[in-house]
CSV table of N, CA and C in Angstrom, one decimal:
chain,number,residue,atom,x,y,z
Y,1,MET,N,47.3,114.6,41.1
Y,1,MET,CA,48.2,115.2,42.0
Y,1,MET,C,48.1,114.6,43.4
Y,2,ALA,N,49.1,114.8,44.2
Y,2,ALA,CA,49.2,114.2,45.6
Y,2,ALA,C,49.3,115.3,46.5
Y,3,LEU,N,48.9,115.0,47.8
Y,3,LEU,CA,48.9,115.9,48.9
Y,3,LEU,C,50.2,115.8,49.6
Y,4,TYR,N,50.9,116.8,50.0
Y,4,TYR,CA,52.2,116.8,50.7
Y,4,TYR,C,52.2,117.9,51.8
Y,5,GLU,N,53.0,117.5,52.8
Y,5,GLU,CA,53.3,118.5,53.9
Y,5,GLU,C,54.8,118.8,53.9
Y,6,HIS,N,55.2,120.0,53.9
Y,6,HIS,CA,56.6,120.3,53.9
Y,6,HIS,C,56.9,121.2,55.2
Y,7,THR,N,58.0,120.9,55.8
Y,7,THR,CA,58.5,121.6,56.9
Y,7,THR,C,59.9,121.9,56.6
Y,8,PHE,N,60.3,123.2,56.8
Y,8,PHE,CA,61.7,123.6,56.6
Y,8,PHE,C,62.2,124.5,57.7
Y,9,ILE,N,63.5,124.5,57.9
Y,9,ILE,CA,64.1,125.4,58.9
Y,9,ILE,C,65.1,126.3,58.1
Y,10,ALA,N,64.9,127.5,58.4
Y,10,ALA,CA,65.8,128.6,57.8
Y,10,ALA,C,66.8,129.1,58.9
Y,11,ARG,N,67.8,129.8,58.5
Y,11,ARG,CA,68.8,130.3,59.3
Y,11,ARG,C,68.3,131.2,60.4
Y,12,GLN,N,68.9,131.2,61.5
Y,12,GLN,CA,68.5,132.1,62.7
Y,12,GLN,C,68.7,133.6,62.4
Y,13,ASP,N,69.6,134.0,61.6
Y,13,ASP,CA,70.0,135.4,61.5
Y,13,ASP,C,69.1,136.1,60.5
Y,14,LEU,N,68.1,135.5,59.9
Y,14,LEU,CA,67.1,136.1,59.1
Y,14,LEU,C,66.1,136.8,59.9
Y,15,SER,N,65.4,137.8,59.4
Y,15,SER,CA,64.3,138.5,60.1
Y,15,SER,C,63.1,137.7,59.8
Y,16,ASN,N,62.1,138.0,60.7
Y,16,ASN,CA,60.8,137.3,60.5
Y,16,ASN,C,60.3,137.5,59.1
Y,17,ALA,N,60.4,138.7,58.6
Y,17,ALA,CA,59.9,139.0,57.3
Y,17,ALA,C,60.6,138.3,56.2
Y,18,GLN,N,61.9,138.1,56.3
Y,18,GLN,CA,62.7,137.4,55.3
Y,18,GLN,C,62.3,135.8,55.4
Y,19,ALA,N,62.0,135.3,56.6
Y,19,ALA,CA,61.6,133.9,56.7
Y,19,ALA,C,60.3,133.7,56.1
Y,20,GLU,N,59.3,134.6,56.3
Y,20,GLU,CA,58.0,134.6,55.7
Y,20,GLU,C,58.1,134.7,54.2
Y,21,GLY,N,59.1,135.5,53.7
Y,21,GLY,CA,59.3,135.7,52.3
Y,21,GLY,C,59.8,134.4,51.7
Y,22,LEU,N,60.5,133.5,52.4
Y,22,LEU,CA,60.9,132.2,51.8
Y,22,LEU,C,59.7,131.4,51.7
Y,23,ILE,N,58.7,131.4,52.6
Y,23,ILE,CA,57.5,130.7,52.4
Y,23,ILE,C,56.7,131.1,51.1
Y,24,GLU,N,56.7,132.4,50.8
Y,24,GLU,CA,56.0,132.9,49.6
Y,24,GLU,C,56.8,132.5,48.4
Y,25,HIS,N,58.1,132.5,48.5
Y,25,HIS,CA,59.0,132.2,47.3
Y,25,HIS,C,58.8,130.7,47.0
Y,26,PHE,N,58.9,129.8,48.0
Y,26,PHE,CA,58.7,128.4,47.6
Y,26,PHE,C,57.4,128.0,47.3
Y,27,GLY,N,56.4,128.7,47.8
Y,27,GLY,CA,54.9,128.5,47.4
Y,27,GLY,C,54.8,128.9,45.9
Y,28,ALA,N,55.5,130.0,45.5
Y,28,ALA,CA,55.4,130.4,44.1
Y,28,ALA,C,56.1,129.4,43.2
Y,29,VAL,N,57.2,128.7,43.6
Y,29,VAL,CA,57.9,127.7,42.9
Y,29,VAL,C,56.9,126.6,42.6
Y,30,LEU,N,56.1,126.2,43.7
Y,30,LEU,CA,55.2,125.1,43.5
Y,30,LEU,C,54.1,125.5,42.4
Y,31,THR,N,53.5,126.7,42.6
Y,31,THR,CA,52.4,127.1,41.7
Y,31,THR,C,52.9,127.2,40.3
Y,32,ASP,N,54.2,127.7,40.1
Y,32,ASP,CA,54.8,127.8,38.8
Y,32,ASP,C,54.9,126.4,38.1
Y,33,ASN,N,55.1,125.4,38.9
Y,33,ASN,CA,55.3,124.1,38.3
Y,33,ASN,C,54.0,123.3,38.3
Y,34,GLY,N,52.9,123.9,38.5
Y,34,GLY,CA,51.7,123.1,38.4
Y,34,GLY,C,51.1,122.7,39.7
Y,35,GLY,N,51.6,123.1,40.8
Y,35,GLY,CA,51.1,122.7,42.1
Y,35,GLY,C,50.2,123.8,42.7
Y,36,LYS,N,49.7,123.4,43.9
Y,36,LYS,CA,48.8,124.4,44.5
Y,36,LYS,C,49.1,124.5,46.1
Y,37,LEU,N,49.4,125.7,46.6
Y,37,LEU,CA,49.7,125.9,48.0
Y,37,LEU,C,48.3,126.0,48.7
Y,38,ILE,N,48.0,125.1,49.5
Y,38,ILE,CA,46.7,125.0,50.2
Y,38,ILE,C,46.8,125.9,51.5
Y,39,ASP,N,47.8,125.8,52.2
Y,39,ASP,CA,48.0,126.5,53.5
Y,39,ASP,C,49.5,126.6,53.8
Y,40,SER,N,49.8,127.7,54.5
Y,40,SER,CA,51.2,127.8,55.0
Y,40,SER,C,51.2,128.5,56.4
Y,41,GLU,N,52.1,128.1,57.2
Y,41,GLU,CA,52.2,128.7,58.6
Y,41,GLU,C,53.7,129.0,58.8
Y,42,TYR,N,53.9,130.1,59.5
Y,42,TYR,CA,55.2,130.4,60.0
Y,42,TYR,C,55.2,130.2,61.5
Y,43,TRP,N,56.0,129.2,62.0
Y,43,TRP,CA,56.0,128.8,63.4
Y,43,TRP,C,56.9,129.6,64.2
Y,44,GLY,N,57.8,130.4,63.7
Y,44,GLY,CA,58.6,131.3,64.4
Y,44,GLY,C,60.0,130.8,64.6
Y,45,LEU,N,60.8,131.6,65.4
Y,45,LEU,CA,62.2,131.3,65.7
Y,45,LEU,C,62.2,130.3,66.9
Y,46,LYS,N,62.7,129.1,66.7
Y,46,LYS,CA,62.7,128.1,67.8
Y,46,LYS,C,64.1,127.5,68.1
Y,47,THR,N,64.3,127.1,69.2
Y,47,THR,CA,65.6,126.5,69.6
Y,47,THR,C,65.6,125.1,69.2
Y,48,MET,N,66.7,124.6,68.6
Y,48,MET,CA,66.7,123.3,68.1
Y,48,MET,C,67.4,122.4,69.1
Y,49,ALA,N,67.3,121.1,69.0
Y,49,ALA,CA,67.8,120.1,69.9
Y,49,ALA,C,69.3,120.1,69.8
Y,50,TYR,N,69.9,120.3,68.6
Y,50,TYR,CA,71.3,120.3,68.3
Y,50,TYR,C,71.5,121.2,67.3
Y,51,LYS,N,72.9,121.6,67.2
Y,51,LYS,CA,73.3,122.7,66.2
Y,51,LYS,C,73.2,122.1,64.8
Y,52,ILE,N,72.9,123.0,63.9
Y,52,ILE,CA,72.9,122.7,62.5
Y,52,ILE,C,73.7,123.9,61.9
Y,53,ASN,N,74.8,123.5,61.3
Y,53,ASN,CA,75.7,124.5,60.6
Y,53,ASN,C,76.0,125.7,61.6
Y,54,LYS,N,76.3,125.3,62.8
Y,54,LYS,CA,76.7,126.2,63.8
Y,54,LYS,C,75.5,127.1,64.3
Y,55,ASN,N,74.3,126.8,64.0
Y,55,ASN,CA,73.2,127.5,64.4
Y,55,ASN,C,72.4,126.8,65.5
Y,56,ARG,N,72.1,127.5,66.6
Y,56,ARG,CA,71.4,126.9,67.7
Y,56,ARG,C,69.9,127.0,67.5
Y,57,LYS,N,69.4,128.0,66.8
Y,57,LYS,CA,68.0,128.3,66.6
Y,57,LYS,C,67.7,128.3,65.0
Y,58,GLY,N,66.5,128.3,64.7
Y,58,GLY,CA,66.1,128.3,63.4
Y,58,GLY,C,64.6,128.8,63.2
Y,59,HIS,N,64.3,129.4,62.1
Y,59,HIS,CA,63.0,129.9,61.7
Y,59,HIS,C,62.3,128.6,61.1
Y,60,TYR,N,61.2,128.2,61.7
Y,60,TYR,CA,60.4,127.0,61.2
Y,60,TYR,C,59.3,127.4,60.4
Y,61,ALA,N,59.0,126.8,59.2
Y,61,ALA,CA,57.8,127.1,58.4
Y,61,ALA,C,57.2,125.7,57.9
Y,62,TYR,N,55.9,125.9,57.6
Y,62,TYR,CA,55.1,124.6,57.3
Y,62,TYR,C,54.2,124.9,56.2
Y,63,LEU,N,54.2,124.1,55.1
Y,63,LEU,CA,53.4,124.2,54.0
Y,63,LEU,C,52.5,123.0,53.7
Y,64,LYS,N,51.2,123.2,53.4
Y,64,LYS,CA,50.4,122.2,52.9
Y,64,LYS,C,50.2,122.4,51.4
Y,65,THR,N,50.4,121.3,50.6
Y,65,THR,CA,50.3,121.5,49.1
Y,65,THR,C,49.6,120.3,48.5
Y,66,ASP,N,49.1,120.6,47.3
Y,66,ASP,CA,48.5,119.7,46.4
Y,66,ASP,C,49.3,119.8,45.1
Y,67,SER,N,50.3,118.9,44.9
Y,67,SER,CA,51.2,119.1,43.8
Y,67,SER,C,51.6,117.8,43.1
Y,68,PRO,N,52.0,117.9,41.8
Y,68,PRO,CA,52.6,116.7,41.2
Y,68,PRO,C,54.0,116.6,41.8
Y,69,SER,N,54.5,115.4,41.6
Y,69,SER,CA,55.9,115.1,42.2
Y,69,SER,C,57.0,115.9,41.6
Y,70,SER,N,56.8,116.3,40.3
Y,70,SER,CA,57.8,117.1,39.6
Y,70,SER,C,57.9,118.5,40.3
Y,71,ALA,N,56.8,119.0,40.7
Y,71,ALA,CA,56.8,120.3,41.3
Y,71,ALA,C,57.5,120.3,42.7
Y,72,VAL,N,57.3,119.1,43.4
Y,72,VAL,CA,57.9,119.0,44.8
Y,72,VAL,C,59.4,118.8,44.7
Y,73,LYS,N,59.8,118.0,43.7
Y,73,LYS,CA,61.2,117.7,43.4
Y,73,LYS,C,61.9,119.0,43.1
Y,74,GLU,N,61.2,119.9,42.2
Y,74,GLU,CA,61.9,121.2,41.9
Y,74,GLU,C,62.0,122.0,43.1
Y,75,MET,N,61.0,122.1,43.9
Y,75,MET,CA,61.1,123.0,45.1
Y,75,MET,C,62.1,122.4,46.0
Y,76,GLU,N,62.2,121.2,46.3
Y,76,GLU,CA,63.2,120.6,47.1
Y,76,GLU,C,64.6,120.9,46.6
Y,77,ARG,N,64.8,120.8,45.3
Y,77,ARG,CA,66.0,121.1,44.6
Y,77,ARG,C,66.5,122.5,44.8
Y,78,LEU,N,65.5,123.5,44.8
Y,78,LEU,CA,65.9,124.9,45.0
Y,78,LEU,C,66.1,125.1,46.5
Y,79,MET,N,65.4,124.4,47.3
Y,79,MET,CA,65.7,124.6,48.8
Y,79,MET,C,67.1,124.1,49.2
Y,80,SER,N,67.5,123.0,48.5
Y,80,SER,CA,68.8,122.5,48.8
Y,80,SER,C,69.9,123.4,48.4
Y,81,LEU,N,69.6,124.2,47.4
Y,81,LEU,CA,70.6,125.1,46.8
Y,81,LEU,C,70.6,126.5,47.5
Y,82,HIS,N,69.4,126.7,48.2
Y,82,HIS,CA,69.3,128.1,48.9
Y,82,HIS,C,70.1,128.1,50.1
Y,83,ASP,N,70.9,129.2,50.3
Y,83,ASP,CA,71.9,129.3,51.4
Y,83,ASP,C,71.1,129.5,52.8
Y,84,ASP,N,69.9,130.0,52.8
Y,84,ASP,CA,69.2,130.3,54.0
Y,84,ASP,C,68.5,129.1,54.6
Y,85,VAL,N,68.2,128.1,53.7
Y,85,VAL,CA,67.4,126.9,54.2
Y,85,VAL,C,68.4,125.8,54.7
Y,86,MET,N,68.2,125.4,56.0
Y,86,MET,CA,69.1,124.4,56.6
Y,86,MET,C,68.7,123.0,56.5
Y,87,ARG,N,67.4,122.8,56.6
Y,87,ARG,CA,66.8,121.4,56.6
Y,87,ARG,C,65.4,121.5,56.0
Y,88,VAL,N,65.0,120.4,55.3
Y,88,VAL,CA,63.7,120.3,54.7
Y,88,VAL,C,63.2,118.9,55.0
Y,89,LEU,N,61.9,118.8,55.2
Y,89,LEU,CA,61.2,117.5,55.4
Y,89,LEU,C,59.9,117.5,54.7
Y,90,THR,N,59.7,116.6,53.7
Y,90,THR,CA,58.5,116.5,53.0
Y,90,THR,C,58.0,115.1,53.1
Y,91,ILE,N,56.6,115.1,53.4
Y,91,ILE,CA,56.0,113.8,53.5
Y,91,ILE,C,54.7,113.9,52.7
Y,92,ARG,N,54.3,112.7,52.1
Y,92,ARG,CA,53.1,112.6,51.4
Y,92,ARG,C,52.0,112.1,52.3
Y,93,VAL,N,50.8,112.8,52.3
Y,93,VAL,CA,49.7,112.4,53.2
Y,93,VAL,C,48.6,112.0,52.3
Y,94,ASP,N,47.7,111.2,52.9
Y,94,ASP,CA,46.4,110.8,52.3
Y,94,ASP,C,45.4,112.0,52.3
Y,95,GLU,N,45.4,112.8,53.3
Y,95,GLU,CA,44.4,114.0,53.4
Y,95,GLU,C,45.1,115.0,54.4
Y,96,HIS,N,44.7,116.3,54.2
Y,96,HIS,CA,45.2,117.3,55.1
Y,96,HIS,C,44.2,117.4,56.2
Y,97,GLU,N,44.8,117.6,57.4
Y,97,GLU,CA,43.8,118.0,58.6
Y,97,GLU,C,43.3,119.3,58.4
Y,98,GLU,N,42.1,119.5,58.8
Y,98,GLU,CA,41.4,120.8,58.8
Y,98,GLU,C,41.9,121.7,60.0
Y,99,GLY,N,42.0,123.0,59.7
Y,99,GLY,CA,42.4,123.9,60.7
Y,99,GLY,C,43.9,124.0,60.8
Y,100,PRO,N,44.3,124.7,61.9
Y,100,PRO,CA,45.8,124.9,62.1
Y,100,PRO,C,46.5,123.7,62.6
Y,101,SER,N,47.8,123.7,62.4
Y,101,SER,CA,48.6,122.5,62.8
Y,101,SER,C,48.7,122.4,64.3
Y,102,VAL,N,49.2,121.3,64.7
Y,102,VAL,CA,49.3,121.0,66.1
Y,102,VAL,C,50.3,122.0,66.8
Y,103,VAL,N,51.3,122.5,66.2
Y,103,VAL,CA,52.2,123.4,66.8
Y,103,VAL,C,51.5,124.8,67.0
Y,104,VAL,N,50.7,125.2,66.1
Y,104,VAL,CA,49.9,126.5,66.3
Y,104,VAL,C,48.9,126.3,67.3
Y,105,GLN,N,48.3,125.1,67.4
Y,105,GLN,CA,47.2,124.9,68.4
Y,105,GLN,C,47.9,125.0,69.8
Y,106,ALA,N,49.0,124.3,69.9
Y,106,ALA,CA,49.7,124.3,71.2
Y,106,ALA,C,50.1,125.7,71.6
Y,107,LYS,N,50.6,126.5,70.7
Y,107,LYS,CA,51.0,127.9,71.0
Y,107,LYS,C,49.7,128.7,71.4
Y,108,SER,N,48.6,128.5,70.7
Y,108,SER,CA,47.4,129.3,71.1
Y,108,SER,C,46.9,128.8,72.5
Y,109,ALA,N,47.0,127.6,72.9
Y,109,ALA,CA,46.7,127.1,74.2
Y,109,ALA,C,47.6,127.7,75.3
Y,110,ARG,N,48.9,127.8,75.0
Y,110,ARG,CA,49.8,128.4,76.0
Y,110,ARG,C,49.5,129.8,76.2
Y,111,ASP,N,49.2,130.6,75.1
Y,111,ASP,CA,48.9,132.0,75.2
Y,111,ASP,C,47.6,132.2,75.9
Y,112,GLU,N,46.6,131.4,75.7
Y,112,GLU,CA,45.3,131.5,76.4
Y,112,GLU,C,45.5,131.2,77.9
Y,113,LYS,N,46.3,130.2,78.3
Y,113,LYS,CA,46.6,130.0,79.7
Y,113,LYS,C,47.3,131.1,80.4
Y,114,ARG,N,48.2,131.7,79.7
Y,114,ARG,CA,49.0,132.9,80.2
Y,114,ARG,C,48.1,134.1,80.4
Y,115,ARG,N,47.2,134.3,79.5
Y,115,ARG,CA,46.2,135.4,79.6
Y,115,ARG,C,45.3,135.2,80.8
Y,116,ASP,N,44.9,133.8,81.0
Y,116,ASP,CA,44.0,133.6,82.2
Y,116,ASP,C,44.8,133.8,83.5
Y,117,ARG,N,46.1,133.5,83.6
Y,117,ARG,CA,46.8,133.8,84.8
Y,117,ARG,C,47.0,135.2,85.1
Y,118,GLU,N,47.1,136.1,84.0
Y,118,GLU,CA,47.3,137.5,84.2
Y,118,GLU,C,46.0,138.2,84.7
Y,119,ARG,N,44.9,137.5,84.5
Y,119,ARG,CA,43.6,138.2,85.0
Y,119,ARG,C,43.4,138.1,86.4
């Protein structure tokens, strides 16, 4: 099996719970097809650089997986058919980085600076 990282953008009119439900759903698709979901992160509702399908914002999600290519292809096929998913990016990596992603680390650093200023 190979290591993959997946990032997808869901429509802006979904609730946070619905967007996180998509992460669970697509993680289940991978595990049902012989893959393994190593880690997942919900990055939140973010403004995009340009409109996609008349949406200015989107819910971003990130998955780290160890899956055969057939499981990844099935998940991507189902994502392309799903009405709530606007974009998908899948890359194969040699190894997963330990700890949270760069996006989560940057958010934590911003929150920490904000707390320091409030004191």
